[in-house]
mmCIF file of C-alpha atoms and ligand atoms in Angstrom:
data_model
loop_
_atom_site.group_PDB
_atom_site.id
_atom_site.type_symbol
_atom_site.label_atom_id
_atom_site.label_comp_id
_atom_site.label_asym_id
_atom_site.label_seq_id
_atom_site.Cartn_x
_atom_site.Cartn_y
_atom_site.Cartn_z
ATOM 1 C CA MET A 533 199.489 -3.123 -106.190
ATOM 2 C CA SER A 534 197.800 -6.496 -105.933
ATOM 3 C CA ARG A 535 199.459 -9.643 -107.216
ATOM 4 C CA ARG A 536 196.613 -10.076 -109.659
ATOM 5 C CA ALA A 537 197.312 -6.654 -111.210
ATOM 6 C CA VAL A 538 200.981 -7.456 -111.715
ATOM 7 C CA LEU A 539 200.772 -10.939 -113.181
ATOM 8 C CA PRO A 540 199.264 -10.246 -116.625
ATOM 9 C CA ASP A 541 201.927 -7.722 -117.536
ATOM 10 C CA ALA A 542 204.625 -10.094 -116.341
ATOM 11 C CA ARG A 543 203.337 -12.636 -118.864
ATOM 12 C CA ARG A 544 203.205 -10.088 -121.706
ATOM 13 C CA ARG A 545 206.660 -8.839 -120.716
ATOM 14 C CA ALA A 546 208.038 -12.366 -120.903
ATOM 15 C CA VAL A 547 206.900 -12.495 -124.537
ATOM 16 C CA THR A 548 208.462 -9.153 -125.445
ATOM 17 C CA ALA A 549 211.687 -10.249 -123.698
ATOM 18 C CA VAL A 550 211.935 -13.303 -125.943
ATOM 19 C CA LEU A 551 211.155 -11.279 -129.063
ATOM 20 C CA GLY A 552 213.561 -8.426 -128.566
ATOM 21 C CA ARG A 553 216.963 -9.165 -127.220
ATOM 22 C CA GLN A 554 217.608 -5.474 -126.655
ATOM 23 C CA TRP A 555 214.693 -4.145 -124.631
ATOM 24 C CA GLY A 556 215.634 -1.279 -122.350
ATOM 25 C CA ARG A 557 218.170 0.059 -124.849
ATOM 26 C CA PRO A 558 217.705 3.720 -125.764
ATOM 27 C CA PRO A 559 215.599 4.606 -128.808
ATOM 28 C CA ALA A 560 217.492 4.440 -132.087
ATOM 29 C CA ARG A 561 215.831 7.578 -133.433
ATOM 30 C CA ALA A 562 213.770 10.560 -132.347
ATOM 31 C CA VAL A 563 210.502 9.281 -133.716
ATOM 32 C CA GLY A 564 208.912 6.110 -135.060
ATOM 33 C CA ALA A 565 205.988 6.491 -137.430
ATOM 34 C CA ALA A 566 203.898 3.932 -139.258
ATOM 35 C CA TYR A 567 200.593 3.243 -140.959
ATOM 36 C CA ALA A 568 198.554 0.063 -140.618
ATOM 37 C CA PRO A 569 195.238 -0.789 -142.312
ATOM 38 C CA ALA A 570 192.080 -1.930 -140.581
ATOM 39 C CA ASN A 571 190.916 -5.388 -141.585
ATOM 40 C CA VAL A 572 187.686 -7.272 -142.041
ATOM 41 C CA ALA A 573 187.680 -10.942 -141.111
ATOM 42 C CA LEU A 574 186.234 -13.342 -143.680
ATOM 43 C CA VAL A 575 186.697 -16.129 -141.136
ATOM 44 C CA LYS A 576 186.309 -14.614 -137.691
ATOM 45 C CA TYR A 577 188.409 -14.610 -134.543
ATOM 46 C CA TRP A 578 185.867 -15.320 -131.845
ATOM 47 C CA GLY A 579 187.052 -16.638 -128.493
ATOM 48 C CA LYS A 580 190.398 -16.838 -126.738
ATOM 49 C CA ARG A 581 192.433 -19.637 -125.285
ATOM 50 C CA ASP A 582 194.398 -16.991 -123.338
ATOM 51 C CA GLU A 583 192.866 -13.611 -122.459
ATOM 52 C CA VAL A 584 196.110 -11.974 -121.337
ATOM 53 C CA LEU A 585 198.073 -12.737 -124.500
ATOM 54 C CA ASN A 586 195.024 -12.554 -126.820
ATOM 55 C CA LEU A 587 195.592 -16.101 -128.050
ATOM 56 C CA PRO A 588 192.659 -17.283 -130.161
ATOM 57 C CA ASN A 589 190.839 -20.604 -130.056
ATOM 58 C CA THR A 590 190.997 -20.860 -133.847
ATOM 59 C CA ASP A 591 192.777 -19.521 -136.924
ATOM 60 C CA SER A 592 191.155 -16.561 -138.679
ATOM 61 C CA LEU A 593 191.519 -14.964 -142.114
ATOM 62 C CA SER A 594 191.058 -11.338 -143.055
ATOM 63 C CA LEU A 595 191.251 -8.836 -145.857
ATOM 64 C CA SER A 596 192.949 -5.547 -144.999
ATOM 65 C CA LEU A 597 191.099 -2.332 -145.778
ATOM 66 C CA GLY A 598 193.900 -0.541 -147.656
ATOM 67 C CA PRO A 599 193.279 3.180 -147.189
ATOM 68 C CA LEU A 600 191.226 2.783 -144.005
ATOM 69 C CA GLY A 601 193.519 2.467 -141.039
ATOM 70 C CA THR A 602 195.654 4.274 -138.496
ATOM 71 C CA TRP A 603 198.734 6.374 -138.822
ATOM 72 C CA THR A 604 200.755 6.599 -135.569
ATOM 73 C CA SER A 605 203.884 8.447 -134.506
ATOM 74 C CA ILE A 606 205.683 7.735 -131.220
ATOM 75 C CA ARG A 607 208.353 9.813 -129.492
ATOM 76 C CA PRO A 608 210.139 9.365 -126.164
ATOM 77 C CA SER A 609 208.836 11.801 -123.564
ATOM 78 C CA ASP A 610 209.031 12.702 -119.883
ATOM 79 C CA ARG A 611 205.374 11.821 -119.362
ATOM 80 C CA ASP A 612 202.737 10.019 -121.408
ATOM 81 C CA ARG A 613 200.813 12.206 -123.843
ATOM 82 C CA PHE A 614 198.309 10.560 -126.143
ATOM 83 C CA ARG A 615 196.524 12.366 -128.950
ATOM 84 C CA MET A 616 193.966 10.684 -131.139
ATOM 85 C CA ASN A 617 192.567 12.417 -134.216
ATOM 86 C CA GLY A 618 194.004 15.698 -132.914
ATOM 87 C CA ARG A 619 192.416 15.446 -129.469
ATOM 88 C CA CYS A 620 194.204 14.733 -126.184
ATOM 89 C CA LEU A 621 192.946 11.514 -124.619
ATOM 90 C CA ALA A 622 191.722 12.004 -121.048
ATOM 91 C CA ALA A 623 193.751 10.010 -118.517
ATOM 92 C CA ASN A 624 190.646 8.103 -117.422
ATOM 93 C CA ASP A 625 189.587 7.218 -120.988
ATOM 94 C CA PRO A 626 189.576 3.389 -121.240
ATOM 95 C CA ALA A 627 191.546 3.605 -124.508
ATOM 96 C CA CYS A 628 194.183 5.586 -122.617
ATOM 97 C CA THR A 629 194.404 3.061 -119.760
ATOM 98 C CA ARG A 630 194.784 0.215 -122.252
ATOM 99 C CA LEU A 631 197.472 2.021 -124.248
ATOM 100 C CA ARG A 632 199.393 2.993 -121.103
ATOM 101 C CA ALA A 633 199.455 -0.643 -119.970
ATOM 102 C CA TYR A 634 200.689 -1.706 -123.422
ATOM 103 C CA LEU A 635 203.447 0.902 -123.442
ATOM 104 C CA ASP A 636 204.522 -0.274 -119.953
ATOM 105 C CA LEU A 637 206.021 -3.222 -121.820
ATOM 106 C CA PHE A 638 208.497 -0.950 -123.594
ATOM 107 C CA ARG A 639 209.559 1.692 -121.062
ATOM 108 C CA GLY A 640 213.205 1.950 -120.027
ATOM 109 C CA PRO A 641 215.513 4.401 -118.260
ATOM 110 C CA GLU A 642 216.073 6.397 -121.455
ATOM 111 C CA CYS A 643 212.468 6.247 -122.423
ATOM 112 C CA PRO A 644 210.239 6.438 -119.339
ATOM 113 C CA ALA A 645 207.215 7.701 -121.232
ATOM 114 C CA PHE A 646 205.882 8.232 -124.757
ATOM 115 C CA GLU A 647 204.185 10.864 -126.801
ATOM 116 C CA VAL A 648 201.783 9.032 -129.105
ATOM 117 C CA GLU A 649 199.861 10.701 -131.881
ATOM 118 C CA SER A 650 197.349 8.564 -133.783
ATOM 119 C CA ARG A 651 195.160 9.542 -136.693
ATOM 120 C CA ASN A 652 192.471 7.243 -137.984
ATOM 121 C CA THR A 653 191.710 7.338 -141.669
ATOM 122 C CA VAL A 654 188.697 5.194 -140.738
ATOM 123 C CA PRO A 655 185.822 7.524 -139.927
ATOM 124 C CA THR A 656 185.278 6.862 -136.220
ATOM 125 C CA ALA A 657 181.671 5.919 -136.877
ATOM 126 C CA ALA A 658 182.342 3.695 -139.895
ATOM 127 C CA GLY A 659 181.633 0.511 -138.002
ATOM 128 C CA VAL A 660 185.191 -0.700 -138.530
ATOM 129 C CA ALA A 661 187.176 -1.620 -135.425
ATOM 130 C CA SER A 662 190.103 0.743 -135.015
ATOM 131 C CA SER A 663 191.945 -1.218 -132.302
ATOM 132 C CA ALA A 664 193.360 -3.535 -134.980
ATOM 133 C CA SER A 665 194.948 -0.791 -137.076
ATOM 134 C CA ALA A 666 195.848 1.237 -133.962
ATOM 135 C CA TYR A 667 197.870 -1.500 -132.248
ATOM 136 C CA ALA A 668 199.441 -2.711 -135.488
ATOM 137 C CA SER A 669 200.626 0.816 -136.303
ATOM 138 C CA ILE A 670 201.867 1.278 -132.727
ATOM 139 C CA ALA A 671 203.871 -1.973 -132.876
ATOM 140 C CA ILE A 672 205.456 -1.009 -136.214
ATOM 141 C CA ALA A 673 206.177 2.544 -134.981
ATOM 142 C CA LEU A 674 207.836 1.188 -131.800
ATOM 143 C CA ASP A 675 209.970 -1.157 -133.911
ATOM 144 C CA MET A 676 211.126 1.834 -135.937
ATOM 145 C CA LEU A 677 211.683 4.049 -132.866
ATOM 146 C CA PHE A 678 213.836 1.466 -131.099
ATOM 147 C CA GLY A 679 215.463 0.055 -134.238
ATOM 148 C CA TRP A 680 214.591 -3.557 -133.323
ATOM 149 C CA ARG A 681 214.098 -4.645 -136.933
ATOM 150 C CA LEU A 682 211.615 -7.337 -136.006
ATOM 151 C CA ALA A 683 210.401 -9.704 -138.718
ATOM 152 C CA PRO A 684 206.757 -9.270 -139.830
ATOM 153 C CA GLY A 685 205.692 -12.358 -137.866
ATOM 154 C CA GLU A 686 207.261 -10.936 -134.715
ATOM 155 C CA LEU A 687 205.522 -7.611 -135.299
ATOM 156 C CA SER A 688 202.287 -9.553 -135.539
ATOM 157 C CA VAL A 689 202.933 -11.087 -132.101
ATOM 158 C CA LEU A 690 203.720 -7.655 -130.671
ATOM 159 C CA ALA A 691 200.569 -6.126 -132.154
ATOM 160 C CA ARG A 692 198.472 -9.048 -130.838
ATOM 161 C CA LEU A 693 199.516 -8.217 -127.283
ATOM 162 C CA GLY A 694 197.602 -4.946 -127.759
ATOM 163 C CA SER A 695 194.548 -6.378 -129.532
ATOM 164 C CA GLY A 696 193.962 -9.793 -131.096
ATOM 165 C CA SER A 697 192.766 -8.598 -134.483
ATOM 166 C CA ALA A 698 195.800 -6.264 -134.680
ATOM 167 C CA ALA A 699 197.875 -9.390 -135.341
ATOM 168 C CA ARG A 700 196.318 -9.390 -138.836
ATOM 169 C CA SER A 701 196.781 -5.668 -139.528
ATOM 170 C CA ILE A 702 200.543 -5.817 -139.956
ATOM 171 C CA ALA A 703 200.189 -6.696 -143.635
ATOM 172 C CA LEU A 704 198.130 -5.769 -146.662
ATOM 173 C CA GLY A 705 195.735 -7.996 -148.572
ATOM 174 C CA PHE A 706 194.581 -11.406 -147.384
ATOM 175 C CA VAL A 707 196.098 -12.395 -144.079
ATOM 176 C CA ARG A 708 195.856 -15.635 -142.114
ATOM 177 C CA TRP A 709 196.365 -15.599 -138.368
ATOM 178 C CA ARG A 710 197.372 -19.020 -137.107
ATOM 179 C CA ARG A 711 196.089 -19.994 -133.715
ATOM 180 C CA GLY A 712 199.395 -21.495 -132.611
ATOM 181 C CA ARG A 713 199.951 -24.143 -129.947
ATOM 182 C CA ARG A 714 202.518 -22.619 -127.596
ATOM 183 C CA SER A 715 201.434 -21.232 -124.233
ATOM 184 C CA ASP A 716 203.615 -18.145 -124.730
ATOM 185 C CA GLY A 717 201.901 -17.537 -128.103
ATOM 186 C CA LEU A 718 205.101 -17.036 -130.076
ATOM 187 C CA ASP A 719 203.635 -19.209 -132.822
ATOM 188 C CA SER A 720 200.303 -17.366 -132.812
ATOM 189 C CA ARG A 721 200.996 -14.878 -135.556
ATOM 190 C CA ALA A 722 199.580 -13.699 -138.837
ATOM 191 C CA GLU A 723 201.112 -13.853 -142.271
ATOM 192 C CA PRO A 724 199.974 -12.441 -145.603
ATOM 193 C CA LEU A 725 198.723 -14.901 -148.198
ATOM 194 C CA SER A 726 200.070 -14.704 -151.710
ATOM 195 C CA ALA A 727 196.526 -14.432 -153.147
ATOM 196 C CA THR A 728 195.473 -11.090 -154.585
ATOM 197 C CA TRP A 729 192.125 -10.056 -156.044
ATOM 198 C CA PRO A 730 192.406 -6.563 -157.505
ATOM 199 C CA GLY A 731 188.706 -6.368 -158.464
ATOM 200 C CA LEU A 732 187.377 -7.271 -155.022
ATOM 201 C CA ARG A 733 185.724 -4.463 -153.069
ATOM 202 C CA VAL A 734 184.389 -4.044 -149.548
ATOM 203 C CA GLY A 735 181.334 -1.879 -148.897
ATOM 204 C CA LEU A 736 180.732 -0.453 -145.441
ATOM 205 C CA TRP A 737 177.036 -0.245 -144.748
ATOM 206 C CA MET A 738 176.269 1.575 -141.527
ATOM 207 C CA VAL A 739 172.762 0.887 -140.367
ATOM 208 C CA ARG A 740 173.225 2.265 -136.879
ATOM 209 C CA ARG A 741 175.749 4.541 -135.207
ATOM 210 C CA GLY A 742 176.627 4.876 -131.557
ATOM 211 C CA ALA A 743 178.413 2.899 -128.876
ATOM 212 C CA LYS A 744 177.477 -0.724 -128.383
ATOM 213 C CA ALA A 745 176.121 -2.027 -125.107
ATOM 214 C CA VAL A 746 178.554 -4.964 -124.878
ATOM 215 C CA GLY A 747 182.192 -4.691 -126.002
ATOM 216 C CA SER A 748 183.628 -7.466 -128.186
ATOM 217 C CA ARG A 749 186.016 -8.622 -125.421
ATOM 218 C CA GLU A 750 183.145 -9.242 -123.040
ATOM 219 C CA ALA A 751 180.988 -10.737 -125.804
ATOM 220 C CA MET A 752 183.713 -13.224 -126.748
ATOM 221 C CA ARG A 753 184.239 -14.191 -123.131
ATOM 222 C CA ARG A 754 180.514 -14.675 -122.557
ATOM 223 C CA CYS A 755 180.152 -16.859 -125.660
ATOM 224 C CA GLY A 756 183.074 -19.079 -124.648
ATOM 225 C CA ARG A 757 181.706 -19.552 -121.152
ATOM 226 C CA THR A 758 177.957 -19.773 -121.655
ATOM 227 C CA SER A 759 176.890 -20.288 -125.270
ATOM 228 C CA PRO A 760 175.747 -23.860 -125.972
ATOM 229 C CA LEU A 761 176.542 -23.203 -129.657
ATOM 230 C CA TYR A 762 180.158 -22.246 -129.030
ATOM 231 C CA ALA A 763 181.282 -25.905 -128.944
ATOM 232 C CA ALA A 764 180.558 -26.088 -132.682
ATOM 233 C CA TRP A 765 182.538 -22.932 -133.487
ATOM 234 C CA PRO A 766 186.044 -24.423 -134.032
ATOM 235 C CA ALA A 767 184.704 -26.971 -136.556
ATOM 236 C CA THR A 768 182.727 -24.215 -138.313
ATOM 237 C CA VAL A 769 185.906 -22.150 -138.615
ATOM 238 C CA ALA A 770 187.928 -25.097 -139.930
ATOM 239 C CA ALA A 771 185.366 -25.788 -142.675
ATOM 240 C CA ASP A 772 184.927 -22.102 -143.594
ATOM 241 C CA LEU A 773 188.672 -21.584 -143.695
ATOM 242 C CA ARG A 774 189.053 -24.431 -146.192
ATOM 243 C CA GLU A 775 186.273 -22.915 -148.296
ATOM 244 C CA VAL A 776 187.730 -19.412 -148.252
ATOM 245 C CA LEU A 777 191.216 -20.640 -149.134
ATOM 246 C CA ALA A 778 189.801 -22.666 -152.044
ATOM 247 C CA ALA A 779 187.714 -19.654 -153.151
ATOM 248 C CA LEU A 780 190.782 -17.406 -153.114
ATOM 249 C CA ARG A 781 192.736 -19.868 -155.222
ATOM 250 C CA ALA A 782 189.873 -20.023 -157.746
ATOM 251 C CA ARG A 783 188.852 -16.329 -157.414
ATOM 252 C CA ASP A 784 185.344 -17.659 -156.904
ATOM 253 C CA LEU A 785 183.301 -14.862 -155.324
ATOM 254 C CA GLU A 786 180.201 -16.959 -154.747
ATOM 255 C CA ARG A 787 182.228 -19.505 -152.823
ATOM 256 C CA LEU A 788 184.065 -16.780 -150.878
ATOM 257 C CA GLY A 789 180.920 -14.807 -150.091
ATOM 258 C CA THR A 790 178.881 -17.849 -149.082
ATOM 259 C CA ALA A 791 181.583 -19.008 -146.656
ATOM 260 C CA ALA A 792 182.242 -15.514 -145.228
ATOM 261 C CA GLU A 793 178.566 -14.686 -144.789
ATOM 262 C CA GLY A 794 177.852 -18.070 -143.211
ATOM 263 C CA ASN A 795 180.808 -17.678 -140.870
ATOM 264 C CA ALA A 796 179.646 -14.260 -139.669
ATOM 265 C CA LEU A 797 176.090 -15.505 -139.104
ATOM 266 C CA ALA A 798 177.384 -18.559 -137.225
ATOM 267 C CA MET A 799 179.429 -16.237 -134.989
ATOM 268 C CA HIS A 800 176.311 -14.179 -134.272
ATOM 269 C CA ALA A 801 174.388 -17.386 -133.556
ATOM 270 C CA THR A 802 176.877 -18.196 -130.771
ATOM 271 C CA MET A 803 176.227 -14.709 -129.363
ATOM 272 C CA ILE A 804 172.452 -14.941 -129.550
ATOM 273 C CA ALA A 805 172.600 -18.261 -127.680
ATOM 274 C CA ALA A 806 174.888 -16.883 -124.927
ATOM 275 C CA ARG A 807 173.428 -16.331 -121.477
ATOM 276 C CA PRO A 808 172.646 -13.494 -121.117
ATOM 277 C CA PRO A 809 172.456 -13.111 -124.910
ATOM 278 C CA VAL A 810 174.535 -10.681 -126.918
ATOM 279 C CA ILE A 811 172.310 -9.370 -129.699
ATOM 280 C CA TYR A 812 173.981 -6.724 -131.836
ATOM 281 C CA TRP A 813 171.379 -6.884 -134.583
ATOM 282 C CA THR A 814 168.651 -4.312 -134.925
ATOM 283 C CA GLY A 815 165.630 -4.289 -137.211
ATOM 284 C CA ALA A 816 167.733 -2.307 -139.671
ATOM 285 C CA THR A 817 170.377 -5.065 -139.641
ATOM 286 C CA LEU A 818 167.783 -7.662 -140.633
ATOM 287 C CA ARG A 819 166.352 -5.402 -143.331
ATOM 288 C CA ALA A 820 169.860 -4.868 -144.709
ATOM 289 C CA LEU A 821 170.582 -8.624 -144.728
ATOM 290 C CA ALA A 822 167.276 -9.180 -146.549
ATOM 291 C CA GLU A 823 168.251 -6.514 -149.088
ATOM 292 C CA VAL A 824 171.560 -8.291 -149.753
ATOM 293 C CA ALA A 825 169.678 -11.553 -150.334
ATOM 294 C CA ALA A 826 167.217 -9.712 -152.627
ATOM 295 C CA LEU A 827 170.081 -8.197 -154.626
ATOM 296 C CA ARG A 828 171.539 -11.671 -155.103
ATOM 297 C CA ARG A 829 168.199 -12.963 -156.361
ATOM 298 C CA GLU A 830 168.247 -10.129 -158.882
ATOM 299 C CA GLY A 831 171.653 -11.276 -160.083
ATOM 300 C CA VAL A 832 173.934 -8.854 -158.206
ATOM 301 C CA ALA A 833 176.832 -10.881 -156.802
ATOM 302 C CA VAL A 834 177.114 -9.490 -153.280
ATOM 303 C CA TRP A 835 177.522 -11.087 -149.863
ATOM 304 C CA ALA A 836 177.621 -9.648 -146.360
ATOM 305 C CA THR A 837 179.794 -10.117 -143.339
ATOM 306 C CA MET A 838 179.347 -8.561 -139.902
ATOM 307 C CA ASP A 839 181.494 -8.052 -136.847
ATOM 308 C CA ALA A 840 180.628 -7.376 -133.215
ATOM 309 C CA GLY A 841 178.030 -4.783 -134.065
ATOM 310 C CA PRO A 842 174.863 -4.132 -136.096
ATOM 311 C CA ASN A 843 176.554 -2.952 -139.320
ATOM 312 C CA LEU A 844 177.311 -4.814 -142.550
ATOM 313 C CA LYS A 845 180.409 -5.123 -144.691
ATOM 314 C CA LEU A 846 179.596 -6.170 -148.231
ATOM 315 C CA LEU A 847 181.841 -8.237 -150.479
ATOM 316 C CA PHE A 848 181.516 -7.785 -154.235
ATOM 317 C CA GLU A 849 183.499 -7.121 -157.383
ATOM 318 C CA VAL A 850 184.078 -3.761 -158.996
ATOM 319 C CA ARG A 851 181.546 -4.468 -161.786
ATOM 320 C CA GLU A 852 178.710 -4.393 -159.223
ATOM 321 C CA GLU A 853 179.670 -0.961 -157.866
ATOM 322 C CA ARG A 854 177.125 0.946 -159.905
ATOM 323 C CA ALA A 855 174.177 -1.272 -159.036
ATOM 324 C CA LEU A 856 175.090 -1.188 -155.368
ATOM 325 C CA ARG A 857 175.562 2.588 -155.244
ATOM 326 C CA GLU A 858 172.120 3.000 -156.755
ATOM 327 C CA ARG A 859 170.412 0.660 -154.313
ATOM 328 C CA ILE A 860 172.407 1.600 -151.215
ATOM 329 C CA PRO A 861 173.363 5.292 -151.501
ATOM 330 C CA ALA A 862 174.990 5.288 -148.036
ATOM 331 C CA LEU A 863 177.419 2.508 -148.994
ATOM 332 C CA ARG A 864 181.052 3.473 -148.541
ATOM 333 C CA ILE A 865 183.130 1.489 -151.009
ATOM 334 C CA VAL A 866 186.723 0.582 -150.175
ATOM 335 C CA ASP A 867 189.389 -0.698 -152.551
ATOM 336 C CA PRO A 868 191.482 -2.950 -150.281
ATOM 337 C CA TRP A 869 194.574 -2.543 -152.467
ATOM 338 C CA ASP A 870 194.521 1.230 -152.696
ATOM 339 C CA VAL A 871 196.956 2.651 -150.157
ATOM 340 C CA ARG A 872 197.647 5.919 -151.957
ATOM 341 C CA ASP A 873 195.605 7.873 -149.423
ATOM 342 C CA ALA A 874 197.077 6.084 -146.463
ATOM 343 C CA GLY A 875 199.625 8.846 -145.873
ATOM 344 C CA ALA A 876 203.395 8.751 -145.831
ATOM 345 C CA GLY A 877 203.205 5.939 -143.289
ATOM 346 C CA GLY A 878 202.322 3.567 -146.086
ATOM 347 C CA ALA A 879 206.026 3.405 -146.767
ATOM 348 C CA GLU A 880 206.518 1.723 -143.390
ATOM 349 C CA MET A 881 204.196 -1.156 -144.143
ATOM 350 C CA PRO A 882 205.992 -4.429 -144.623
ATOM 351 C CA GLY A 883 205.661 -5.356 -148.250
ATOM 352 C CA VAL A 884 204.599 -1.893 -149.411
ATOM 353 C CA GLU A 885 206.920 -0.131 -151.805
HETATM 354 C C1 2P0 B 1285 187.483 -10.444 -135.975
HETATM 355 N N1 2P0 B 1285 186.354 -9.407 -134.002
HETATM 356 O O1 2P0 B 1285 187.965 -11.499 -136.389
HETATM 357 C C2 2P0 B 1285 186.452 -10.535 -134.858
HETATM 358 C C3 2P0 B 1285 185.076 -10.702 -135.420
HETATM 359 C C4 2P0 B 1285 185.007 -8.976 -133.816
HETATM 360 C C5 2P0 B 1285 184.167 -9.928 -134.533
HETATM 361 O O2 2P0 B 1285 188.535 -9.342 -133.554
HETATM 362 O O3 2P0 B 1285 190.137 -8.491 -127.100
HETATM 363 O O4 2P0 B 1285 189.183 -6.075 -130.727
HETATM 364 O O5 2P0 B 1285 191.482 -6.895 -128.486
HETATM 365 O O6 2P0 B 1285 191.681 -9.366 -128.853
HETATM 366 O O7 2P0 B 1285 190.492 -7.984 -131.740
HETATM 367 C C6 2P0 B 1285 187.244 -7.897 -132.268
HETATM 368 O O8 2P0 B 1285 188.028 -8.241 -131.217
HETATM 369 O O9 2P0 B 1285 189.555 -8.196 -129.429
HETATM 370 C C7 2P0 B 1285 187.414 -8.925 -133.311
HETATM 371 P P1 2P0 B 1285 190.778 -8.225 -128.421
HETATM 372 P P2 2P0 B 1285 189.410 -7.529 -130.837
HETATM 373 O O10 2P0 B 1285 187.793 -9.334 -136.495
#
């Protein structure tokens, strides 16, 4: 194995060694099982200061998607077996390679391999990233399997080593992921905010299905290295973060929506200016954005955010549900605070009774 192949895991392993003082000990129980929600960023994570440890250039702030997420169970095994949504993952599947490398961090003599079963409650084609809820649920399930009893902030660090946005999926509601300053990233962790907003809803508006041409990892990297607009991104995030925090304190949807929508569009602007450009938008995306603006002109309080893809996530309050269902029949409406359908794993979520 080349030196280059070994080094990244050595750095991730150093982090797990600091976190858990008992790695390599046998599992504490036969199975660890947990649920974690997906999340939608209102202020986006876009660009890394460290690609191995998934350390971001800026803070970000998200809202978890309650019943949409991933339920994972993990058992010790003699060889790795990964099932996702009831199907065995092929050994050469990129998701399998990534998971195997992550689990390498936790193998020991008594636990050389793992049987992992994951079920997404997010429809695979819902335009919601599943790596966030997948790695958060895996981190929580491993904590339960090994009996580490890590604090939520430590679980966030562990989840981040699998996928950056997973750092935010270890809690429900509004979550802020702090960039941190340390090179080992131990201070780059997410924590739930005390703000709640029971009437707030998220609408998933799929305008196009199918795999994207450029993955978000590559898109982020390309923006950081080549986009002339990326230099302005950290200041944009700082201003939008202040706005969103103030909006949450005041429960001011217009302020929240304006900041979140502007932040998403600014992120896409950095992509469009990258060389070569990353353009996730289609004609349908632009028509949908125009429809959101038209709805606002008609007095419907709704704003859009978008991630690394062509689809929209709408932000609105429950009183607008009827108008939006009428105008956008395909809209899938999510109550971020409803975890009743999340499965028994909901009981494993920190902060969930
Ligand atoms: C976010 N996205 O804040 C941003 C907005 C996409 C657009 O986090 O490489 O899958 O695993 O750290 O977390 C998608 O990136 O990337 C993402 P990795 P991740 O939600």
